PDB file of N, CA and C in Angstrom:
ATOM      1  N   ARG A   1     -12.362   1.715   1.484  1.00 66.00           N
ATOM      2  CA  ARG A   1     -12.975   1.444   0.209  1.00 66.00           C
ATOM      3  C   ARG A   1     -13.178   2.717  -0.589  1.00 66.00           C
ATOM      4  N   ALA A   2     -13.401   3.828   0.097  1.00 78.00           N
ATOM      5  CA  ALA A   2     -13.640   5.086  -0.598  1.00 78.00           C
ATOM      6  C   ALA A   2     -12.448   5.484  -1.468  1.00 78.00           C
ATOM      7  N   LEU A   3     -11.263   5.078  -1.070  1.00 81.00           N
ATOM      8  CA  LEU A   3     -10.060   5.421  -1.831  1.00 81.00           C
ATOM      9  C   LEU A   3      -9.639   4.301  -2.782  1.00 81.00           C
ATOM     10  N   GLY A   4     -10.401   3.236  -2.842  1.00 79.00           N
ATOM     11  CA  GLY A   4     -10.077   2.108  -3.704  1.00 79.00           C
ATOM     12  C   GLY A   4      -9.881   2.549  -5.146  1.00 79.00           C
ATOM     13  N   GLY A   5      -8.771   2.147  -5.721  1.00 83.00           N
ATOM     14  CA  GLY A   5      -8.471   2.491  -7.090  1.00 83.00           C
ATOM     15  C   GLY A   5      -7.927   3.891  -7.291  1.00 83.00           C
ATOM     16  N   ARG A   6      -7.890   4.702  -6.252  1.00 89.00           N
ATOM     17  CA  ARG A   6      -7.396   6.076  -6.358  1.00 89.00           C
ATOM     18  C   ARG A   6      -5.984   6.247  -5.821  1.00 89.00           C
ATOM     19  N   VAL A   7      -5.490   5.242  -5.099  1.00 93.00           N
ATOM     20  CA  VAL A   7      -4.164   5.306  -4.490  1.00 93.00           C
ATOM     21  C   VAL A   7      -3.280   4.270  -5.177  1.00 93.00           C
ATOM     22  N   SER A   8      -2.163   4.734  -5.731  1.00 94.00           N
ATOM     23  CA  SER A   8      -1.276   3.795  -6.426  1.00 94.00           C
ATOM     24  C   SER A   8      -0.354   3.058  -5.466  1.00 94.00           C
ATOM     25  N   THR A   9       0.055   3.737  -4.389  1.00 96.00           N
ATOM     26  CA  THR A   9       0.958   3.125  -3.416  1.00 96.00           C
ATOM     27  C   THR A   9       0.554   3.536  -2.011  1.00 96.00           C
ATOM     28  N   TRP A  10       0.415   2.551  -1.147  1.00 97.00           N
ATOM     29  CA  TRP A  10       0.103   2.781   0.267  1.00 97.00           C
ATOM     30  C   TRP A  10       1.387   2.562   1.065  1.00 97.00           C
ATOM     31  N   TYR A  11       1.654   3.423   2.030  1.00 97.00           N
ATOM     32  CA  TYR A  11       2.786   3.259   2.933  1.00 97.00           C
ATOM     33  C   TYR A  11       2.217   2.982   4.319  1.00 97.00           C
ATOM     34  N   ALA A  12       2.172   1.730   4.684  1.00 97.00           N
ATOM     35  CA  ALA A  12       1.674   1.320   5.992  1.00 97.00           C
ATOM     36  C   ALA A  12       2.804   1.508   7.000  1.00 97.00           C
ATOM     37  N   VAL A  13       2.519   2.209   8.081  1.00 97.00           N
ATOM     38  CA  VAL A  13       3.576   2.522   9.048  1.00 97.00           C
ATOM     39  C   VAL A  13       3.251   1.965  10.426  1.00 97.00           C
ATOM     40  N   THR A  14       4.304   1.714  11.185  1.00 97.00           N
ATOM     41  CA  THR A  14       4.142   1.312  12.577  1.00 97.00           C
ATOM     42  C   THR A  14       3.920   2.563  13.409  1.00 97.00           C
ATOM     43  N   LEU A  15       2.932   2.503  14.274  1.00 93.00           N
ATOM     44  CA  LEU A  15       2.650   3.609  15.176  1.00 93.00           C
ATOM     45  C   LEU A  15       2.689   3.066  16.596  1.00 93.00           C
ATOM     46  N   GLY A  16       3.595   3.607  17.398  1.00 87.00           N
ATOM     47  CA  GLY A  16       3.764   3.128  18.767  1.00 87.00           C
ATOM     48  C   GLY A  16       2.625   3.559  19.670  1.00 87.00           C
ATOM     49  N   GLY A  17       2.767   3.273  20.921  1.00 85.00           N
ATOM     50  CA  GLY A  17       1.755   3.646  21.901  1.00 85.00           C
ATOM     51  C   GLY A  17       0.792   2.506  22.150  1.00 85.00           C
ATOM     52  N   PRO A  18      -0.043   2.670  23.158  1.00 86.00           N
ATOM     53  CA  PRO A  18      -0.939   1.587  23.549  1.00 86.00           C
ATOM     54  C   PRO A  18      -1.970   1.216  22.484  1.00 86.00           C
ATOM     55  N   ARG A  19      -2.342   2.157  21.620  1.00 87.00           N
ATOM     56  CA  ARG A  19      -3.336   1.861  20.590  1.00 87.00           C
ATOM     57  C   ARG A  19      -2.715   1.741  19.203  1.00 87.00           C
ATOM     58  N   GLY A  20      -1.392   1.825  19.127  1.00 92.00           N
ATOM     59  CA  GLY A  20      -0.710   1.753  17.841  1.00 92.00           C
ATOM     60  C   GLY A  20      -0.710   0.347  17.275  1.00 92.00           C
ATOM     61  N   ALA A  21      -0.508   0.266  15.979  1.00 95.00           N
ATOM     62  CA  ALA A  21      -0.448  -1.025  15.292  1.00 95.00           C
ATOM     63  C   ALA A  21       0.861  -1.110  14.524  1.00 95.00           C
ATOM     64  N   SER A  22       1.246  -2.322  14.202  1.00 97.00           N
ATOM     65  CA  SER A  22       2.460  -2.509  13.416  1.00 97.00           C
ATOM     66  C   SER A  22       2.159  -2.247  11.940  1.00 97.00           C
ATOM     67  N   ALA A  23       3.206  -1.915  11.201  1.00 97.00           N
ATOM     68  CA  ALA A  23       3.054  -1.708   9.761  1.00 97.00           C
ATOM     69  C   ALA A  23       2.487  -2.960   9.105  1.00 97.00           C
ATOM     70  N   ARG A  24       2.902  -4.108   9.568  1.00 98.00           N
ATOM     71  CA  ARG A  24       2.405  -5.368   8.998  1.00 98.00           C
ATOM     72  C   ARG A  24       0.893  -5.501   9.177  1.00 98.00           C
ATOM     73  N   MET A  25       0.399  -5.165  10.361  1.00 97.00           N
ATOM     74  CA  MET A  25      -1.048  -5.244  10.613  1.00 97.00           C
ATOM     75  C   MET A  25      -1.812  -4.264   9.723  1.00 97.00           C
ATOM     76  N   VAL A  26      -1.285  -3.058   9.590  1.00 96.00           N
ATOM     77  CA  VAL A  26      -1.932  -2.046   8.754  1.00 96.00           C
ATOM     78  C   VAL A  26      -1.906  -2.495   7.296  1.00 96.00           C
ATOM     79  N   ALA A  27      -0.768  -3.001   6.848  1.00 97.00           N
ATOM     80  CA  ALA A  27      -0.647  -3.470   5.466  1.00 97.00           C
ATOM     81  C   ALA A  27      -1.642  -4.595   5.180  1.00 97.00           C
ATOM     82  N   GLU A  28      -1.782  -5.519   6.106  1.00 98.00           N
ATOM     83  CA  GLU A  28      -2.735  -6.609   5.922  1.00 98.00           C
ATOM     84  C   GLU A  28      -4.165  -6.078   5.813  1.00 98.00           C
ATOM     85  N   ALA A  29      -4.494  -5.078   6.618  1.00 96.00           N
ATOM     86  CA  ALA A  29      -5.838  -4.487   6.571  1.00 96.00           C
ATOM     87  C   ALA A  29      -6.080  -3.800   5.226  1.00 96.00           C
ATOM     88  N   ILE A  30      -5.067  -3.114   4.717  1.00 95.00           N
ATOM     89  CA  ILE A  30      -5.205  -2.452   3.408  1.00 95.00           C
ATOM     90  C   ILE A  30      -5.433  -3.500   2.320  1.00 95.00           C
ATOM     91  N   ARG A  31      -4.624  -4.540   2.341  1.00 95.00           N
ATOM     92  CA  ARG A  31      -4.769  -5.597   1.337  1.00 95.00           C
ATOM     93  C   ARG A  31      -6.145  -6.266   1.425  1.00 95.00           C
ATOM     94  N   TYR A  32      -6.568  -6.547   2.643  1.00 95.00           N
ATOM     95  CA  TYR A  32      -7.858  -7.208   2.867  1.00 95.00           C
ATOM     96  C   TYR A  32      -9.020  -6.340   2.396  1.00 95.00           C
ATOM     97  N   SER A  33      -8.864  -5.026   2.489  1.00 93.00           N
ATOM     98  CA  SER A  33      -9.947  -4.108   2.126  1.00 93.00           C
ATOM     99  C   SER A  33     -10.230  -4.093   0.623  1.00 93.00           C
ATOM    100  N   GLY A  34      -9.267  -4.554  -0.158  1.00 91.00           N
ATOM    101  CA  GLY A  34      -9.435  -4.526  -1.603  1.00 91.00           C
ATOM    102  C   GLY A  34      -9.209  -3.149  -2.208  1.00 91.00           C
ATOM    103  N   ALA A  35      -8.496  -2.294  -1.493  1.00 92.00           N
ATOM    104  CA  ALA A  35      -8.257  -0.923  -1.956  1.00 92.00           C
ATOM    105  C   ALA A  35      -7.362  -0.868  -3.188  1.00 92.00           C
ATOM    106  N   GLY A  36      -6.620  -1.941  -3.435  1.00 93.00           N
ATOM    107  CA  GLY A  36      -5.725  -1.961  -4.588  1.00 93.00           C
ATOM    108  C   GLY A  36      -4.458  -1.179  -4.324  1.00 93.00           C
ATOM    109  N   GLY A  37      -3.570  -1.176  -5.277  1.00 95.00           N
ATOM    110  CA  GLY A  37      -2.308  -0.465  -5.150  1.00 95.00           C
ATOM    111  C   GLY A  37      -1.252  -1.287  -4.432  1.00 95.00           C
ATOM    112  N   GLU A  38      -0.031  -0.861  -4.608  1.00 97.00           N
ATOM    113  CA  GLU A  38       1.110  -1.483  -3.933  1.00 97.00           C
ATOM    114  C   GLU A  38       1.079  -1.094  -2.457  1.00 97.00           C
ATOM    115  N   VAL A  39       1.491  -1.987  -1.587  1.00 98.00           N
ATOM    116  CA  VAL A  39       1.537  -1.690  -0.147  1.00 98.00           C
ATOM    117  C   VAL A  39       2.972  -1.884   0.330  1.00 98.00           C
ATOM    118  N   ILE A  40       3.540  -0.832   0.912  1.00 98.00           N
ATOM    119  CA  ILE A  40       4.916  -0.851   1.412  1.00 98.00           C
ATOM    120  C   ILE A  40       4.873  -0.613   2.919  1.00 98.00           C
ATOM    121  N   GLU A  41       5.598  -1.408   3.662  1.00 98.00           N
ATOM    122  CA  GLU A  41       5.644  -1.290   5.117  1.00 98.00           C
ATOM    123  C   GLU A  41       6.839  -0.448   5.548  1.00 98.00           C
ATOM    124  N   CYS A  42       6.625   0.471   6.496  1.00 98.00           N
ATOM    125  CA  CYS A  42       7.685   1.346   7.007  1.00 98.00           C
ATOM    126  C   CYS A  42       7.637   1.364   8.530  1.00 98.00           C
ATOM    127  N   ASP A  43       8.783   1.682   9.129  1.00 97.00           N
ATOM    128  CA  ASP A  43       8.915   1.629  10.584  1.00 97.00           C
ATOM    129  C   ASP A  43       8.223   2.757  11.333  1.00 97.00           C
ATOM    130  N   SER A  44       7.948   3.871  10.664  1.00 96.00           N
ATOM    131  CA  SER A  44       7.346   5.018  11.343  1.00 96.00           C
ATOM    132  C   SER A  44       6.666   5.914  10.318  1.00 96.00           C
ATOM    133  N   PRO A  45       5.794   6.819  10.770  1.00 96.00           N
ATOM    134  CA  PRO A  45       5.204   7.774   9.833  1.00 96.00           C
ATOM    135  C   PRO A  45       6.271   8.596   9.109  1.00 96.00           C
ATOM    136  N   ARG A  46       7.287   9.008   9.838  1.00 96.00           N
ATOM    137  CA  ARG A  46       8.375   9.797   9.252  1.00 96.00           C
ATOM    138  C   ARG A  46       9.069   9.006   8.133  1.00 96.00           C
ATOM    139  N   ALA A  47       9.337   7.726   8.387  1.00 97.00           N
ATOM    140  CA  ALA A  47       9.991   6.878   7.385  1.00 97.00           C
ATOM    141  C   ALA A  47       9.073   6.640   6.185  1.00 97.00           C
ATOM    142  N   GLY A  48       7.796   6.467   6.435  1.00 97.00           N
ATOM    143  CA  GLY A  48       6.844   6.285   5.351  1.00 97.00           C
ATOM    144  C   GLY A  48       6.737   7.519   4.473  1.00 97.00           C
ATOM    145  N   TYR A  49       6.708   8.676   5.100  1.00 95.00           N
ATOM    146  CA  TYR A  49       6.643   9.927   4.340  1.00 95.00           C
ATOM    147  C   TYR A  49       7.907  10.126   3.510  1.00 95.00           C
ATOM    148  N   ALA A  50       9.060   9.845   4.093  1.00 96.00           N
ATOM    149  CA  ALA A  50      10.324   9.974   3.366  1.00 96.00           C
ATOM    150  C   ALA A  50      10.348   9.027   2.170  1.00 96.00           C
ATOM    151  N   ALA A  51       9.879   7.800   2.362  1.00 97.00           N
ATOM    152  CA  ALA A  51       9.846   6.831   1.270  1.00 97.00           C
ATOM    153  C   ALA A  51       8.907   7.297   0.166  1.00 97.00           C
ATOM    154  N   ALA A  52       7.765   7.847   0.555  1.00 97.00           N
ATOM    155  CA  ALA A  52       6.810   8.350  -0.443  1.00 97.00           C
ATOM    156  C   ALA A  52       7.414   9.515  -1.228  1.00 97.00           C
ATOM    157  N   CYS A  53       8.095  10.416  -0.533  1.00 95.00           N
ATOM    158  CA  CYS A  53       8.725  11.559  -1.205  1.00 95.00           C
ATOM    159  C   CYS A  53       9.812  11.092  -2.167  1.00 95.00           C
ATOM    160  N   ASN A  54      10.582  10.101  -1.764  1.00 96.00           N
ATOM    161  CA  ASN A  54      11.665   9.597  -2.613  1.00 96.00           C
ATOM    162  C   ASN A  54      11.150   8.937  -3.889  1.00 96.00           C
ATOM    163  N   ARG A  55       9.973   8.323  -3.813  1.00 96.00           N
ATOM    164  CA  ARG A  55       9.427   7.610  -4.976  1.00 96.00           C
ATOM    165  C   ARG A  55       8.458   8.439  -5.803  1.00 96.00           C
ATOM    166  N   ALA A  56       8.005   9.553  -5.266  1.00 95.00           N
ATOM    167  CA  ALA A  56       6.984  10.353  -5.946  1.00 95.00           C
ATOM    168  C   ALA A  56       7.539  11.026  -7.196  1.00 95.00           C
ATOM    169  N   GLU A  57       6.727  11.015  -8.215  1.00 93.00           N
ATOM    170  CA  GLU A  57       7.069  11.728  -9.435  1.00 93.00           C
ATOM    171  C   GLU A  57       6.690  13.194  -9.257  1.00 93.00           C
ATOM    172  N   GLU A  58       7.190  14.038 -10.135  1.00 93.00           N
ATOM    173  CA  GLU A  58       6.863  15.461 -10.079  1.00 93.00           C
ATOM    174  C   GLU A  58       5.345  15.633 -10.165  1.00 93.00           C
ATOM    175  N   ASN A  59       4.820  16.523  -9.356  1.00 93.00           N
ATOM    176  CA  ASN A  59       3.384  16.834  -9.279  1.00 93.00           C
ATOM    177  C   ASN A  59       2.539  15.715  -8.677  1.00 93.00           C
ATOM    178  N   ALA A  60       3.164  14.720  -8.069  1.00 93.00           N
ATOM    179  CA  ALA A  60       2.410  13.667  -7.396  1.00 93.00           C
ATOM    180  C   ALA A  60       1.808  14.230  -6.112  1.00 93.00           C
ATOM    181  N   ARG A  61       0.729  13.654  -5.688  1.00 93.00           N
ATOM    182  CA  ARG A  61       0.088  14.040  -4.429  1.00 93.00           C
ATOM    183  C   ARG A  61       0.383  12.986  -3.374  1.00 93.00           C
ATOM    184  N   ILE A  62       0.773  13.441  -2.203  1.00 93.00           N
ATOM    185  CA  ILE A  62       1.017  12.541  -1.075  1.00 93.00           C
ATOM    186  C   ILE A  62       0.001  12.886  -0.002  1.00 93.00           C
ATOM    187  N   LEU A  63      -0.804  11.924   0.368  1.00 92.00           N
ATOM    188  CA  LEU A  63      -1.846  12.097   1.363  1.00 92.00           C
ATOM    189  C   LEU A  63      -1.418  11.380   2.640  1.00 92.00           C
ATOM    190  N   VAL A  64      -1.381  12.113   3.737  1.00 93.00           N
ATOM    191  CA  VAL A  64      -1.031  11.535   5.037  1.00 93.00           C
ATOM    192  C   VAL A  64      -2.295  11.545   5.888  1.00 93.00           C
ATOM    193  N   PHE A  65      -2.663  10.388   6.391  1.00 89.00           N
ATOM    194  CA  PHE A  65      -3.822  10.359   7.277  1.00 89.00           C
ATOM    195  C   PHE A  65      -3.660   9.253   8.302  1.00 89.00           C
ATOM    196  N   GLY A  66      -4.440   9.361   9.348  1.00 87.00           N
ATOM    197  CA  GLY A  66      -4.374   8.397  10.439  1.00 87.00           C
ATOM    198  C   GLY A  66      -4.542   9.118  11.760  1.00 87.00           C
ATOM    199  N   ALA A  67      -3.933   8.596  12.781  1.00 86.00           N
ATOM    200  CA  ALA A  67      -4.012   9.177  14.115  1.00 86.00           C
ATOM    201  C   ALA A  67      -3.273  10.516  14.177  1.00 86.00           C
ATOM    202  N   PHE A  68      -3.592  11.300  15.175  1.00 88.00           N
ATOM    203  CA  PHE A  68      -2.902  12.577  15.387  1.00 88.00           C
ATOM    204  C   PHE A  68      -1.395  12.364  15.402  1.00 88.00           C
ATOM    205  N   TYR A  69      -0.945  11.295  16.004  1.00 87.00           N
ATOM    206  CA  TYR A  69       0.488  11.022  16.099  1.00 87.00           C
ATOM    207  C   TYR A  69       1.122  10.826  14.723  1.00 87.00           C
ATOM    208  N   THR A  70       0.353  10.269  13.802  1.00 90.00           N
ATOM    209  CA  THR A  70       0.851  10.071  12.440  1.00 90.00           C
ATOM    210  C   THR A  70       1.153  11.417  11.798  1.00 90.00           C
ATOM    211  N   GLY A  71       0.162  12.284  11.809  1.00 90.00           N
ATOM    212  CA  GLY A  71       0.330  13.616  11.217  1.00 90.00           C
ATOM    213  C   GLY A  71       1.400  14.426  11.923  1.00 90.00           C
ATOM    214  N   ALA A  72       1.456  14.352  13.247  1.00 92.00           N
ATOM    215  CA  ALA A  72       2.429  15.122  14.008  1.00 92.00           C
ATOM    216  C   ALA A  72       3.859  14.704  13.665  1.00 92.00           C
ATOM    217  N   ASP A  73       4.089  13.403  13.481  1.00 92.00           N
ATOM    218  CA  ASP A  73       5.435  12.934  13.139  1.00 92.00           C
ATOM    219  C   ASP A  73       5.845  13.431  11.758  1.00 92.00           C
ATOM    220  N   VAL A  74       4.917  13.425  10.821  1.00 93.00           N
ATOM    221  CA  VAL A  74       5.231  13.894   9.468  1.00 93.00           C
ATOM    222  C   VAL A  74       5.457  15.405   9.468  1.00 93.00           C
ATOM    223  N   VAL A  75       4.640  16.147  10.191  1.00 93.00           N
ATOM    224  CA  VAL A  75       4.829  17.602  10.281  1.00 93.00           C
ATOM    225  C   VAL A  75       6.185  17.910  10.892  1.00 93.00           C
ATOM    226  N   ALA A  76       6.567  17.180  11.913  1.00 93.00           N
ATOM    227  CA  ALA A  76       7.878  17.382  12.544  1.00 93.00           C
ATOM    228  C   ALA A  76       9.007  17.093  11.553  1.00 93.00           C
ATOM    229  N   ALA A  77       8.841  16.070  10.743  1.00 89.00           N
ATOM    230  CA  ALA A  77       9.873  15.733   9.748  1.00 89.00           C
ATOM    231  C   ALA A  77       9.978  16.829   8.698  1.00 89.00           C
ATOM    232  N   ARG A  78       8.847  17.351   8.265  1.00 89.00           N
ATOM    233  CA  ARG A  78       8.871  18.447   7.274  1.00 89.00           C
ATOM    234  C   ARG A  78       9.481  19.703   7.864  1.00 89.00           C
ATOM    235  N   SER A  79       9.192  19.982   9.113  1.00 92.00           N
ATOM    236  CA  SER A  79       9.743  21.168   9.781  1.00 92.00           C
ATOM    237  C   SER A  79      11.254  21.052   9.935  1.00 92.00           C
ATOM    238  N   ALA A  80      11.738  19.846  10.208  1.00 90.00           N
ATOM    239  CA  ALA A  80      13.169  19.629  10.391  1.00 90.00           C
ATOM    240  C   ALA A  80      13.935  19.863   9.091  1.00 90.00           C
ATOM    241  N   LYS A  81      13.286  19.623   7.945  1.00 79.00           N
ATOM    242  CA  LYS A  81      13.913  19.838   6.641  1.00 79.00           C
ATOM    243  C   LYS A  81      14.082  21.319   6.336  1.00 79.00           C
ATOM    244  N   SER A  82      13.167  22.138   6.868  1.00 72.00           N
ATOM    245  CA  SER A  82      13.184  23.581   6.551  1.00 72.00           C
ATOM    246  C   SER A  82      14.261  24.324   7.277  1.00 72.00           C
TER     247      SER A  82
END
């Protein structure tokens, strides 16, 4: 709720592992929360980050948050690009 109205597009991603959730479950939770914005489902944090980068306008801000595994996958994807 704290981010309600501040995020134009959410990228819900599937996170594997015993405590991971599917993108569909995350997307449903975002919609249910009333946070607003478009919700797009992606297969992984890396795929979600790539999709966000592809759609972002110049000077857009991309915020990645969630489990350690979420951030680690995105950091690995950024490192692979360099």
